[in-house]
Amino acid sequence: EAGVVQSPRYKIIEKKQPVAFWCNPISGHNTLYWYRQNLGQGPELLIRYENEEAVDDSQLPKDRFSAERLKGVDSTLKIQPAELGDSAVYLCASSLNRANTEAFFGQGTRLTVV
Amino acid sequence: EDQVTQSPEALRLQEGESSSLNCSYTVSGLRGLFWYRQDPGKGPEFLFTLYSAGEEKEKERLKATLTKKESFLHITAPKPEDSATYLCAVQAQRSGGYNKLIFGAGTRLAVHP
């Protein structure tokens, strides 16, 4: 069975440019998470979806970050415009549903803003 | 405020030298405590979930235990392939059934032959 798939694996952009990350969760998983992981730190939740509804986006910097999960499957996380401090690894994870506690992570997208 | 603190930050072991990693937590209403392994350039890989004090889980050379304030990940006779960053996370109970994982910064383990 395929795991959580993310693309691209790496992205280098200049500051003020837009960037988008894509995630395909495990088939049948209703809950999808986007996390950001800075070097030497644990992941921090940006947004969580239950199907197509964003139920926890309190940590998402809404002035420049946006996310969508159309049809409750794939999800896209966008940053516009990117800042130097956005350089990090962006991780997507999924779990069966909100009551299921085991989350499976993708390999992440490493973003470098120069 | 919910908080997770892991120690030590880094640990170097000789192959076969057993040790323990610590995860201390402060959370209102613990729903679960999770251990993940993360290799360089990869996403975290799920290892264990512990739900209540006194619970223990084992997998190969790893054993996780839980008290009301902390969890330990015991590594018995480690091998070089056990080298990775080990992340601890807690899930707090929230109204409406919505929960989120709060991660510690991790312990970087290096096992040398």
mmCIF file of C-alpha atoms in Angstrom:
data_model
loop_
_atom_site.group_PDB
_atom_site.id
_atom_site.type_symbol
_atom_site.label_atom_id
_atom_site.label_comp_id
_atom_site.label_asym_id
_atom_site.label_seq_id
_atom_site.Cartn_x
_atom_site.Cartn_y
_atom_site.Cartn_z
ATOM 1 C CA GLU A 1 0.000 0.000 0.000
ATOM 2 C CA ALA A 2 1.320 3.433 -0.892
ATOM 3 C CA GLY A 3 2.100 5.754 1.947
ATOM 4 C CA VAL A 4 1.624 9.495 2.119
ATOM 5 C CA VAL A 5 3.063 11.044 -1.039
ATOM 6 C CA GLN A 6 4.402 14.582 -1.145
ATOM 7 C CA SER A 7 5.874 16.648 -3.942
ATOM 8 C CA PRO A 8 8.186 18.226 -4.658
ATOM 9 C CA ARG A 9 10.890 16.794 -2.377
ATOM 10 C CA TYR A 10 12.980 19.943 -2.595
ATOM 11 C CA LYS A 11 12.253 23.531 -3.584
ATOM 12 C CA ILE A 12 14.512 26.559 -3.738
ATOM 13 C CA ILE A 13 12.893 29.923 -4.376
ATOM 14 C CA GLU A 14 13.735 33.584 -4.007
ATOM 15 C CA LYS A 15 11.998 35.557 -1.306
ATOM 16 C CA LYS A 16 8.705 37.158 -2.257
ATOM 17 C CA GLN A 17 8.009 34.379 -4.763
ATOM 18 C CA PRO A 18 5.043 31.997 -4.370
ATOM 19 C CA VAL A 19 5.408 28.271 -3.721
ATOM 20 C CA ALA A 20 3.018 25.339 -3.459
ATOM 21 C CA PHE A 21 3.295 21.889 -1.943
ATOM 22 C CA TRP A 22 1.144 18.905 -2.778
ATOM 23 C CA CYS A 23 0.108 15.942 -0.630
ATOM 24 C CA ASN A 24 -1.727 12.731 -1.415
ATOM 25 C CA PRO A 25 -2.738 10.947 1.799
ATOM 26 C CA ILE A 26 -3.155 7.225 2.343
ATOM 27 C CA SER A 27 -6.289 5.984 0.620
ATOM 28 C CA GLY A 28 -9.260 6.019 2.967
ATOM 29 C CA HIS A 29 -7.689 8.390 5.488
ATOM 30 C CA ASN A 30 -10.123 11.167 6.308
ATOM 31 C CA THR A 31 -7.804 13.273 8.483
ATOM 32 C CA LEU A 32 -4.941 15.177 6.879
ATOM 33 C CA TYR A 33 -2.308 17.308 8.614
ATOM 34 C CA TRP A 34 0.261 19.816 7.449
ATOM 35 C CA TYR A 35 3.240 20.278 9.761
ATOM 36 C CA ARG A 36 6.308 22.512 9.548
ATOM 37 C CA GLN A 37 9.611 21.278 10.938
ATOM 38 C CA ASN A 38 12.500 23.651 11.515
ATOM 39 C CA LEU A 39 16.025 22.308 11.762
ATOM 40 C CA GLY A 40 16.630 20.582 15.086
ATOM 41 C CA GLN A 41 13.001 20.916 16.160
ATOM 42 C CA GLY A 42 9.958 18.696 16.233
ATOM 43 C CA PRO A 43 7.109 19.191 13.751
ATOM 44 C CA GLU A 44 4.571 21.919 14.484
ATOM 45 C CA LEU A 45 0.996 21.657 13.277
ATOM 46 C CA LEU A 46 -0.079 24.229 10.690
ATOM 47 C CA ILE A 47 -3.512 22.933 9.759
ATOM 48 C CA ARG A 48 -5.652 19.832 10.105
ATOM 49 C CA TYR A 49 -8.449 18.697 7.821
ATOM 50 C CA GLU A 50 -11.314 16.375 8.558
ATOM 51 C CA ASN A 51 -12.363 15.399 5.027
ATOM 52 C CA GLU A 52 -12.551 18.754 3.208
ATOM 53 C CA GLU A 53 -13.123 20.855 6.346
ATOM 54 C CA ALA A 54 -10.235 22.693 8.002
ATOM 55 C CA VAL A 55 -10.917 22.079 11.697
ATOM 56 C CA ASP A 56 -7.703 23.435 13.251
ATOM 57 C CA ASP A 57 -5.803 26.216 11.491
ATOM 58 C CA SER A 58 -4.893 28.300 14.519
ATOM 59 C CA GLN A 59 -1.134 28.019 13.804
ATOM 60 C CA LEU A 60 -1.385 28.835 10.104
ATOM 61 C CA PRO A 61 -0.017 32.324 9.243
ATOM 62 C CA LYS A 62 -3.054 33.338 7.278
ATOM 63 C CA ASP A 63 -1.559 36.498 5.815
ATOM 64 C CA ARG A 64 0.694 34.468 3.536
ATOM 65 C CA PHE A 65 -0.247 30.803 3.930
ATOM 66 C CA SER A 66 -3.289 29.086 2.480
ATOM 67 C CA ALA A 67 -4.367 25.490 2.130
ATOM 68 C CA GLU A 68 -7.104 23.554 0.473
ATOM 69 C CA ARG A 69 -8.320 19.994 0.353
ATOM 70 C CA LEU A 70 -10.811 19.735 -2.437
ATOM 71 C CA LYS A 71 -12.978 16.612 -2.468
ATOM 72 C CA GLY A 72 -11.445 15.544 0.837
ATOM 73 C CA VAL A 73 -8.475 13.733 -0.718
ATOM 74 C CA ASP A 74 -5.395 15.564 -2.031
ATOM 75 C CA SER A 75 -4.275 18.771 -0.384
ATOM 76 C CA THR A 76 -2.214 21.774 -1.401
ATOM 77 C CA LEU A 77 -0.357 24.166 0.895
ATOM 78 C CA LYS A 78 0.628 27.516 -0.583
ATOM 79 C CA ILE A 79 2.877 30.341 0.574
ATOM 80 C CA GLN A 80 2.630 33.740 -1.096
ATOM 81 C CA PRO A 81 4.879 35.626 -0.793
ATOM 82 C CA ALA A 82 7.607 33.483 0.759
ATOM 83 C CA GLU A 83 9.954 34.957 3.374
ATOM 84 C CA LEU A 84 13.433 33.852 4.422
ATOM 85 C CA GLY A 85 12.021 32.529 7.707
ATOM 86 C CA ASP A 86 9.759 30.108 5.844
ATOM 87 C CA SER A 87 12.722 27.859 5.056
ATOM 88 C CA ALA A 88 11.867 24.529 6.683
ATOM 89 C CA VAL A 89 10.621 21.036 5.929
ATOM 90 C CA TYR A 90 6.889 20.878 5.296
ATOM 91 C CA LEU A 91 5.416 17.532 6.292
ATOM 92 C CA CYS A 92 2.052 16.084 5.399
ATOM 93 C CA ALA A 93 0.492 13.317 7.479
ATOM 94 C CA SER A 94 -2.780 11.413 7.475
ATOM 95 C CA SER A 95 -4.760 9.238 9.835
ATOM 96 C CA LEU A 96 -7.855 7.136 9.438
ATOM 97 C CA ASN A 97 -10.098 9.651 11.223
ATOM 98 C CA ARG A 98 -10.026 12.126 14.090
ATOM 99 C CA ALA A 99 -10.485 9.387 16.685
ATOM 100 C CA ASN A 100 -7.601 7.363 15.295
ATOM 101 C CA THR A 101 -4.380 8.367 16.938
ATOM 102 C CA GLU A 102 -1.781 6.860 14.580
ATOM 103 C CA ALA A 103 -0.619 9.386 11.994
ATOM 104 C CA PHE A 104 1.523 8.409 8.990
ATOM 105 C CA PHE A 105 3.907 10.999 7.583
ATOM 106 C CA GLY A 106 5.163 11.680 4.096
ATOM 107 C CA GLN A 107 8.830 12.355 3.370
ATOM 108 C CA GLY A 108 8.318 16.086 3.385
ATOM 109 C CA THR A 109 9.236 18.998 1.138
ATOM 110 C CA ARG A 110 12.401 20.838 2.036
ATOM 111 C CA LEU A 111 11.912 24.530 1.218
ATOM 112 C CA THR A 112 14.828 26.913 0.983
ATOM 113 C CA VAL A 113 14.054 30.605 0.544
ATOM 114 C CA VAL A 114 17.034 32.678 -0.626
ATOM 115 C CA GLU B 1 0.218 25.396 28.282
ATOM 116 C CA ASP B 2 0.850 21.964 26.773
ATOM 117 C CA GLN B 3 4.555 21.196 26.614
ATOM 118 C CA VAL B 4 6.856 18.324 25.691
ATOM 119 C CA THR B 5 10.551 18.243 26.663
ATOM 120 C CA GLN B 6 12.950 15.570 25.508
ATOM 121 C CA SER B 7 16.358 14.751 26.963
ATOM 122 C CA PRO B 8 19.120 14.429 26.190
ATOM 123 C CA GLU B 9 19.278 16.465 22.986
ATOM 124 C CA ALA B 10 21.902 14.113 21.622
ATOM 125 C CA LEU B 11 23.212 10.731 22.738
ATOM 126 C CA ARG B 12 26.196 8.777 21.507
ATOM 127 C CA LEU B 13 26.358 5.075 22.322
ATOM 128 C CA GLN B 14 28.650 2.226 21.526
ATOM 129 C CA GLU B 15 27.022 -0.751 19.860
ATOM 130 C CA GLY B 16 25.529 -2.929 22.592
ATOM 131 C CA GLU B 17 25.472 -0.133 25.189
ATOM 132 C CA SER B 18 21.898 0.089 26.499
ATOM 133 C CA SER B 19 20.386 3.451 27.478
ATOM 134 C CA SER B 20 17.128 5.390 27.853
ATOM 135 C CA LEU B 21 15.648 8.498 26.275
ATOM 136 C CA ASN B 22 13.337 10.717 28.316
ATOM 137 C CA CYS B 23 10.172 12.572 27.371
ATOM 138 C CA SER B 24 8.622 14.832 30.017
ATOM 139 C CA TYR B 25 5.221 16.314 29.328
ATOM 140 C CA THR B 26 2.714 18.774 30.694
ATOM 141 C CA VAL B 27 -0.714 18.475 29.147
ATOM 142 C CA SER B 28 -4.278 18.943 30.255
ATOM 143 C CA GLY B 29 -5.975 15.647 29.617
ATOM 144 C CA LEU B 30 -3.591 13.197 27.976
ATOM 145 C CA ARG B 31 -5.225 11.297 25.169
ATOM 146 C CA GLY B 32 -2.047 9.502 24.087
ATOM 147 C CA LEU B 33 1.746 9.662 23.974
ATOM 148 C CA PHE B 34 3.546 8.736 20.795
ATOM 149 C CA TRP B 35 7.078 7.816 19.876
ATOM 150 C CA TYR B 36 8.347 8.343 16.336
ATOM 151 C CA ARG B 37 11.662 7.614 14.667
ATOM 152 C CA GLN B 38 12.964 10.066 12.068
ATOM 153 C CA ASP B 39 15.854 9.341 9.728
ATOM 154 C CA PRO B 40 17.656 12.213 7.981
ATOM 155 C CA GLY B 41 15.670 13.544 5.028
ATOM 156 C CA LYS B 42 12.594 11.487 5.870
ATOM 157 C CA GLY B 43 9.312 11.991 7.652
ATOM 158 C CA PRO B 44 8.696 10.604 11.138
ATOM 159 C CA GLU B 45 7.946 6.883 11.315
ATOM 160 C CA PHE B 46 5.446 5.726 13.932
ATOM 161 C CA LEU B 47 6.792 3.441 16.668
ATOM 162 C CA PHE B 48 4.426 3.321 19.675
ATOM 163 C CA THR B 49 1.313 4.765 21.236
ATOM 164 C CA LEU B 50 0.872 4.709 25.031
ATOM 165 C CA TYR B 51 -2.441 5.680 26.574
ATOM 166 C CA SER B 52 -2.208 5.303 30.350
ATOM 167 C CA ALA B 53 0.334 5.321 33.160
ATOM 168 C CA GLY B 54 1.934 1.936 33.671
ATOM 169 C CA GLU B 55 1.545 0.912 30.060
ATOM 170 C CA GLU B 56 4.536 -0.586 28.252
ATOM 171 C CA LYS B 57 5.118 -1.465 24.603
ATOM 172 C CA GLU B 58 8.023 -3.278 22.949
ATOM 173 C CA LYS B 59 9.357 -3.552 19.441
ATOM 174 C CA GLU B 60 12.636 -5.340 18.753
ATOM 175 C CA ARG B 61 15.286 -3.524 20.833
ATOM 176 C CA LEU B 62 12.933 -0.701 21.850
ATOM 177 C CA LYS B 63 10.664 -0.537 24.874
ATOM 178 C CA ALA B 64 8.470 2.439 25.728
ATOM 179 C CA THR B 65 7.036 3.098 29.180
ATOM 180 C CA LEU B 66 4.675 5.771 30.507
ATOM 181 C CA THR B 67 4.098 7.462 33.857
ATOM 182 C CA LYS B 68 1.824 10.401 34.680
ATOM 183 C CA LYS B 69 4.597 12.896 33.954
ATOM 184 C CA GLU B 70 7.039 11.249 31.576
ATOM 185 C CA SER B 71 7.812 8.489 29.151
ATOM 186 C CA PHE B 72 10.997 6.560 28.574
ATOM 187 C CA LEU B 73 12.237 4.893 25.438
ATOM 188 C CA HIS B 74 14.626 2.146 26.470
ATOM 189 C CA ILE B 75 17.078 0.894 23.878
ATOM 190 C CA THR B 76 18.604 -2.494 24.670
ATOM 191 C CA ALA B 77 21.858 -3.545 22.993
ATOM 192 C CA PRO B 78 21.549 -0.936 20.225
ATOM 193 C CA LYS B 79 22.957 -1.427 16.744
ATOM 194 C CA PRO B 80 24.247 1.229 14.326
ATOM 195 C CA GLU B 81 20.975 0.987 12.374
ATOM 196 C CA ASP B 82 19.151 2.339 15.423
ATOM 197 C CA SER B 83 20.848 5.692 14.807
ATOM 198 C CA ALA B 84 18.122 8.288 14.178
ATOM 199 C CA THR B 85 16.235 11.117 15.842
ATOM 200 C CA TYR B 86 13.560 9.865 18.218
ATOM 201 C CA LEU B 87 10.559 12.172 18.599
ATOM 202 C CA CYS B 88 8.019 12.125 21.381
ATOM 203 C CA ALA B 89 4.570 13.659 20.928
ATOM 204 C CA VAL B 90 1.495 14.022 23.103
ATOM 205 C CA GLN B 91 -2.114 14.292 22.085
ATOM 206 C CA ALA B 92 -4.299 16.334 24.402
ATOM 207 C CA GLN B 93 -8.017 15.916 24.815
ATOM 208 C CA ARG B 94 -10.013 18.807 23.435
ATOM 209 C CA SER B 95 -13.716 19.472 23.252
ATOM 210 C CA GLY B 96 -15.399 18.310 20.099
ATOM 211 C CA GLY B 97 -13.038 15.349 19.811
ATOM 212 C CA TYR B 98 -10.445 17.334 17.886
ATOM 213 C CA ASN B 99 -6.876 16.623 18.919
ATOM 214 C CA LYS B 100 -3.452 17.605 17.739
ATOM 215 C CA LEU B 101 0.008 16.183 18.261
ATOM 216 C CA ILE B 102 2.464 18.336 20.206
ATOM 217 C CA PHE B 103 6.019 17.257 19.483
ATOM 218 C CA GLY B 104 9.206 17.552 21.474
ATOM 219 C CA ALA B 105 12.437 18.618 19.791
ATOM 220 C CA GLY B 106 13.726 15.043 19.676
ATOM 221 C CA THR B 107 16.814 13.141 20.797
ATOM 222 C CA ARG B 108 19.502 12.516 18.153
ATOM 223 C CA LEU B 109 20.881 9.050 18.769
ATOM 224 C CA ALA B 110 24.164 7.892 17.233
ATOM 225 C CA VAL B 111 25.242 4.280 17.734
ATOM 226 C CA HIS B 112 28.835 3.527 16.801
ATOM 227 C CA PRO B 113 30.293 0.068 16.026
#
